[in-house]
Tab-separated table of C-alpha atoms and ligand atoms in Angstrom:
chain	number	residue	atom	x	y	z
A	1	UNK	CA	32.174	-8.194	21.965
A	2	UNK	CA	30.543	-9.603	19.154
A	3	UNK	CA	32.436	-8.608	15.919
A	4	UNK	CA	31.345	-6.704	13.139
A	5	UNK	CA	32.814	-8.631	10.382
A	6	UNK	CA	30.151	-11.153	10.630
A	7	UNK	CA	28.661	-12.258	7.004
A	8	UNK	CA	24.676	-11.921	6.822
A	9	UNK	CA	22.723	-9.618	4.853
A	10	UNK	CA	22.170	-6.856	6.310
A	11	UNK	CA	20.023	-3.767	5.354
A	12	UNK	CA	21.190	-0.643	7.659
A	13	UNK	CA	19.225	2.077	7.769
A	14	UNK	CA	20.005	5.787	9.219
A	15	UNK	CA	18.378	9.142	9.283
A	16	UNK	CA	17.594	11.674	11.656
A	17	UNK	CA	14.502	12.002	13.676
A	18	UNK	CA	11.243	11.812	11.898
A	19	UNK	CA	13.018	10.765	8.298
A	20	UNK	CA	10.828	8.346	7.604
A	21	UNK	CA	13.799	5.398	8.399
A	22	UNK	CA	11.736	3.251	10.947
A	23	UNK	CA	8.697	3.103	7.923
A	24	UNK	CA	10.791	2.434	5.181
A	25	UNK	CA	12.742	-0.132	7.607
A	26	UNK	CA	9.508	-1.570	8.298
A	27	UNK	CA	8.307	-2.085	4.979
A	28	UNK	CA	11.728	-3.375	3.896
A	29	UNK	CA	11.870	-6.202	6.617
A	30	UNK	CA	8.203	-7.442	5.213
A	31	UNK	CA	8.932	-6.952	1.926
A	32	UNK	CA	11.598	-9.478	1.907
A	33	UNK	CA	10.577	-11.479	5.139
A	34	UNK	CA	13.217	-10.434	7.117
A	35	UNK	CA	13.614	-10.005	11.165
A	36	UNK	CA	13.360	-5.981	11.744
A	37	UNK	CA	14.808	-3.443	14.861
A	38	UNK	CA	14.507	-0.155	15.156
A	39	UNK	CA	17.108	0.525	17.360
A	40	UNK	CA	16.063	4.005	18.856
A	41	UNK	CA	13.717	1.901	21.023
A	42	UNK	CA	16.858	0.811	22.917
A	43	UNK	CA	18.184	3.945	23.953
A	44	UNK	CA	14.464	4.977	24.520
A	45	UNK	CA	14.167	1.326	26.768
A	46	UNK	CA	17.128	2.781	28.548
A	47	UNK	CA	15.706	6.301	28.821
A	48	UNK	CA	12.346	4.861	30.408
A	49	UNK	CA	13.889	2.346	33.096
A	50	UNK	CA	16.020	5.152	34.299
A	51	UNK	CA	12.602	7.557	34.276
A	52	UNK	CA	10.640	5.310	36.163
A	53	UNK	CA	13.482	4.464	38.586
A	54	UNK	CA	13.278	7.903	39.173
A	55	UNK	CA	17.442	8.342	38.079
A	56	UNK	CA	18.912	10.962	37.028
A	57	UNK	CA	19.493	10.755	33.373
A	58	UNK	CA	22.930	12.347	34.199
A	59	UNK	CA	23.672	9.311	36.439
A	60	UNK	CA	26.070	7.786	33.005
A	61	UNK	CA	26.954	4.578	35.084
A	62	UNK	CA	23.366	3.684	35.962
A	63	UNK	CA	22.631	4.079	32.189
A	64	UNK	CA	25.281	2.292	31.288
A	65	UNK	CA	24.224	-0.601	33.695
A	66	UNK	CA	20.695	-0.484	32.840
A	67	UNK	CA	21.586	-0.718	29.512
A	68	UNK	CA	23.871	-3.868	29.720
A	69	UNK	CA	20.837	-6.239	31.039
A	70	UNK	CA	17.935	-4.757	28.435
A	71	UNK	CA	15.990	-7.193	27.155
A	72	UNK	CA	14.552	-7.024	23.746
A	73	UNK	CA	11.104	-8.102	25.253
A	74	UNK	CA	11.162	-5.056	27.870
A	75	UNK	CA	11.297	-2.410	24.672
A	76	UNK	CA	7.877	-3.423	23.126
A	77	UNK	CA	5.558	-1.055	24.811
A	78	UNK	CA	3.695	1.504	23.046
A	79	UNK	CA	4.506	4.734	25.903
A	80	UNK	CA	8.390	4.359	24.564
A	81	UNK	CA	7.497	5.935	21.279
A	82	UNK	CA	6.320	9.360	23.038
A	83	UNK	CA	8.297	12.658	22.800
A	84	UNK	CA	9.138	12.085	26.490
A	85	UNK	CA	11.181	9.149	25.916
A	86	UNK	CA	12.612	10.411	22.710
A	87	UNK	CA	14.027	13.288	24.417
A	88	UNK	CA	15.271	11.114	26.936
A	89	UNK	CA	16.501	8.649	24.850
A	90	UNK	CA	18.563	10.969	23.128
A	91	UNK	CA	20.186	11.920	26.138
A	92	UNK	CA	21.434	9.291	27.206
A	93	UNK	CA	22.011	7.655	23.672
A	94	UNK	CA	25.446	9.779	24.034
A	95	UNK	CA	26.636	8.355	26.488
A	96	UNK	CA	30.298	5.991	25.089
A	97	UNK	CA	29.233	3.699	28.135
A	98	UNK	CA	25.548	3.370	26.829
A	99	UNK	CA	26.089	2.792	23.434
A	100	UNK	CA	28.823	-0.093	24.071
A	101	UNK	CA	26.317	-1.987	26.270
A	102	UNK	CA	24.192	-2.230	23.199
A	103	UNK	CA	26.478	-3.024	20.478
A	104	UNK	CA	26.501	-7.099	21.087
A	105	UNK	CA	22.830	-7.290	21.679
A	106	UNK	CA	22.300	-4.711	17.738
A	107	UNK	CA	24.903	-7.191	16.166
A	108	UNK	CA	23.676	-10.541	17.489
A	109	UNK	CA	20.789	-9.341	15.732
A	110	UNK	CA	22.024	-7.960	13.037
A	111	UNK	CA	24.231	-11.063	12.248
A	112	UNK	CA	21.212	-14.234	12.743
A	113	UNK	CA	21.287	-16.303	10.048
A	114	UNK	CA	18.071	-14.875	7.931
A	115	UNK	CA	19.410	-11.524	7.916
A	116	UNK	CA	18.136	-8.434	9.453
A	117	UNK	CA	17.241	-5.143	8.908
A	118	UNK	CA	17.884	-2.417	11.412
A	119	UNK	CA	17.184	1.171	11.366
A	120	UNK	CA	19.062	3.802	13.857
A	121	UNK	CA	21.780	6.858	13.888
A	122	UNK	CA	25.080	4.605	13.272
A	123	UNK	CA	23.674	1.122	12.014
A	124	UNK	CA	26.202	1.345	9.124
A	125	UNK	CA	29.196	3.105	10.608
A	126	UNK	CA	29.915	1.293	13.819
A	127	UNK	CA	27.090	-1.503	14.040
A	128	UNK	CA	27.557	-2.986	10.713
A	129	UNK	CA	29.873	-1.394	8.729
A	130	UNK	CA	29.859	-4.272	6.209
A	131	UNK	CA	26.372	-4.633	5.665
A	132	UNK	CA	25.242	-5.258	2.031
A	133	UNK	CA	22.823	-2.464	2.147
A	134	UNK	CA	22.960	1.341	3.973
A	135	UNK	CA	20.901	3.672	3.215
A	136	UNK	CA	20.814	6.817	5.252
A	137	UNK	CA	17.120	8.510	5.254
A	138	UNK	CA	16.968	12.406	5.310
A	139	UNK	CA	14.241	14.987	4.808
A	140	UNK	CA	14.689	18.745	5.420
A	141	UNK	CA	13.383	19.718	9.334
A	142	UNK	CA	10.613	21.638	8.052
A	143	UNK	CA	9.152	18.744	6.361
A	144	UNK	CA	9.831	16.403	9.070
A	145	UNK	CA	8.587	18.555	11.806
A	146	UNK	CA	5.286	18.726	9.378
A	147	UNK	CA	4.959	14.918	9.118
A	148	UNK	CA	5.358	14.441	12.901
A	149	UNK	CA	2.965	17.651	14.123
A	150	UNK	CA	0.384	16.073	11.504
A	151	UNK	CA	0.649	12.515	13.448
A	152	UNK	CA	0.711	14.226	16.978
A	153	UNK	CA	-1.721	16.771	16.083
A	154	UNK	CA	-4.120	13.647	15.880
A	155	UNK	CA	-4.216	13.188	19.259
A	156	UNK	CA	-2.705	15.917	21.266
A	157	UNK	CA	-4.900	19.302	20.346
A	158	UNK	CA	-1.935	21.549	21.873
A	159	UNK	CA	0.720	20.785	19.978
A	160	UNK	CA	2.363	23.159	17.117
A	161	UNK	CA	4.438	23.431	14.429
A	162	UNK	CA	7.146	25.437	15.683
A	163	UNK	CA	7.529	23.289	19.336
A	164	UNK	CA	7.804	20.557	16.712
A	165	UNK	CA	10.327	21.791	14.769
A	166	UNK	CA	12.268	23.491	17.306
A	167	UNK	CA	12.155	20.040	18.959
A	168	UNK	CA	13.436	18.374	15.693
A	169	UNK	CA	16.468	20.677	15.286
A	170	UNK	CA	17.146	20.517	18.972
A	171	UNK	CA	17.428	16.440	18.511
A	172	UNK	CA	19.251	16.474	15.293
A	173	UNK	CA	21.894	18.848	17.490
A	174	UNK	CA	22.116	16.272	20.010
A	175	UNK	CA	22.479	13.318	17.699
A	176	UNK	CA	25.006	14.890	15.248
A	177	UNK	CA	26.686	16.703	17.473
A	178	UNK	CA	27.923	14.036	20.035
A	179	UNK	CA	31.458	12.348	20.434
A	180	UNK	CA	30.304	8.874	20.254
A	181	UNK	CA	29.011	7.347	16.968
A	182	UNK	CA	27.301	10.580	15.996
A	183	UNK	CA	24.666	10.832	13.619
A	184	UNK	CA	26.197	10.789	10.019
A	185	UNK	CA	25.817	8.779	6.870
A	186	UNK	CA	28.435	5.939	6.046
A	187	UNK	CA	30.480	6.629	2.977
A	188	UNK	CA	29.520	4.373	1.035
A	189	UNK	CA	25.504	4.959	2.189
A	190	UNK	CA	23.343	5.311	-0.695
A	191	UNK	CA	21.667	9.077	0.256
A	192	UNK	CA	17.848	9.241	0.011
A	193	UNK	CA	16.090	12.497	0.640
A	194	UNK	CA	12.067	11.711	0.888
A	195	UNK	CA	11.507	15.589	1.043
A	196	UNK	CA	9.094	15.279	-2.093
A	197	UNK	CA	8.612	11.826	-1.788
A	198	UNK	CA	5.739	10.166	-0.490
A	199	UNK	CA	5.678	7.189	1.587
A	200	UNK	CA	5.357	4.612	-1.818
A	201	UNK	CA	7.785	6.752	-3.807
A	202	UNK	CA	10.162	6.600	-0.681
A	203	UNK	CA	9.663	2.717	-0.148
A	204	UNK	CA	10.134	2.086	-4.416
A	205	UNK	CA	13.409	4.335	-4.098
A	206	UNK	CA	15.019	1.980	-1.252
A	207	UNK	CA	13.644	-0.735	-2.986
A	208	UNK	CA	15.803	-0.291	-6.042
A	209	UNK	CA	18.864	0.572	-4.487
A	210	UNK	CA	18.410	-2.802	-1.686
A	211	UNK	CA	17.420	-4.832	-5.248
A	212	UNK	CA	21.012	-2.920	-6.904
A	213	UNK	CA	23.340	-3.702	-3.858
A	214	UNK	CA	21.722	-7.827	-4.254
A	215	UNK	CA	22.327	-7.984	-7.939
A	216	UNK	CA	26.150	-6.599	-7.159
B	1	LIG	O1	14.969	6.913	16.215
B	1	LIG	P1	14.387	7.391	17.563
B	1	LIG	O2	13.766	8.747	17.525
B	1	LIG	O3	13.501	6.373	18.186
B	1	LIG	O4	15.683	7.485	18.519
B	1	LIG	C1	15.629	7.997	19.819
B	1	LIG	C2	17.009	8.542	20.192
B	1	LIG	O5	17.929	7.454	20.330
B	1	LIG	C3	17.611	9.459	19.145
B	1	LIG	O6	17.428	10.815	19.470
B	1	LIG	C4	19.060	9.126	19.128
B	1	LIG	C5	19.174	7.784	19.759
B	1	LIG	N1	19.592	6.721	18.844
B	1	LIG	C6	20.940	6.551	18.661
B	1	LIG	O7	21.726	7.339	19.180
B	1	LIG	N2	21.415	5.520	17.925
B	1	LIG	C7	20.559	4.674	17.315
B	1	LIG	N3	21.061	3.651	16.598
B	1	LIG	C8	19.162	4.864	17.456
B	1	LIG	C9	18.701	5.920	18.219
């Protein structure tokens, strides 16, 4: 296993569902020219070979296998970002057998030369627990639920507020609740609540503290 003492500079980045971690990753990575992965698409990679395999997402061992041979190439595909695989994805993200086939293929990342950001549940608690720079992303539900019904509203004429919310609860159950590497910030995470922050007020917040953390 690759270890997790490697020195690069790293930017981690958690939240829960909907936080608004994967933008702000985003616009951190091109910002500063840096490699970016958001790291849900793994577990949602997983989620969608075992779906179209027609598995079982109970089956742990063929998650766990599917898992170990994922290739970074088979996770760029625009059908993994639905609610579908997000569900699924969170399923079998807590799975101990899932989540240590991923852990050389997030740190061999992480740890190439440039640096990297990544974005995910437990980037800075158990994927890079050194990195120079964790921030952990929240919001409360009810505005997160609002951001995503207002994207999925744009194409899907059914959806509503509450499914969404009840959805986003459900998820943040899932993800904090699990044995394995659940959802929580790092200690020494820098908090960042975009509740009443818009997208350029969130992305000038993380700014300063990735801009304090280099000058330290
Ligand atoms: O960030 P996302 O919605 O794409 O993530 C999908 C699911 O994957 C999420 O519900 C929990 C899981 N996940 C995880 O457990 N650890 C990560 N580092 C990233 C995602």
């Amino acid at each position: 296993m690759v270890s997790a003492d490697k020195r690069a500079f790293v930017i981690a980045i958690d939240g829960p569902a909907a936080s608004g971690k994967g933008t702000l990753a985003k616009r951190l990575a091109a910002h500063f020219g840096m490699p970016h992965l958001d790291t849900g698409m793994l577990y949602r990679g997983v989620a969608r070979v075992m779906l179209d395999d027609g598995r079982s997402l109970e089956d742990v061992d063929a998650a766990a296998d599917v898992a170990e041979s994922l290739d970074l190439a088979e996770i760029a595909e625009a059908r993994l970002r639905g609610k579908e695989m997000g569900e699924a994805a969170s399923v079998v993200a807590a799975y101990p057998k899932v989540r240590k086939a991923l852990i050389d293929l997030q740190r061999r990342f992480a740890f190439q030369p440039s640096g990297a950001v990544l974005d995910g549940r437990d980037i800075g608690t158990v994927i890079a627990p050194g990195a120079e720079v964790k921030i952990f992303v929240t919001a409360s539900p009810e505005v997160r639920a609002k951001r995503r019904f207002d994207e999925l509203a744009k194409t899907d004429g059914s959806v509503t507020l509450d499914a969404v919310l009840a959805d986003i609860r459900k998820r943040d159950e899932r993800d904090s609740g699990r044995m394995s590497a659940p959802l929580r910030a790092a200690e020494d995470a820098h908090l960042l609540d975009t509740s009443a922050l818009d997208i350029e007020a969130a992305f000038r917040a993380a700014l300063a503290v990735v801009e304090s953390c280099r000058s330290n």
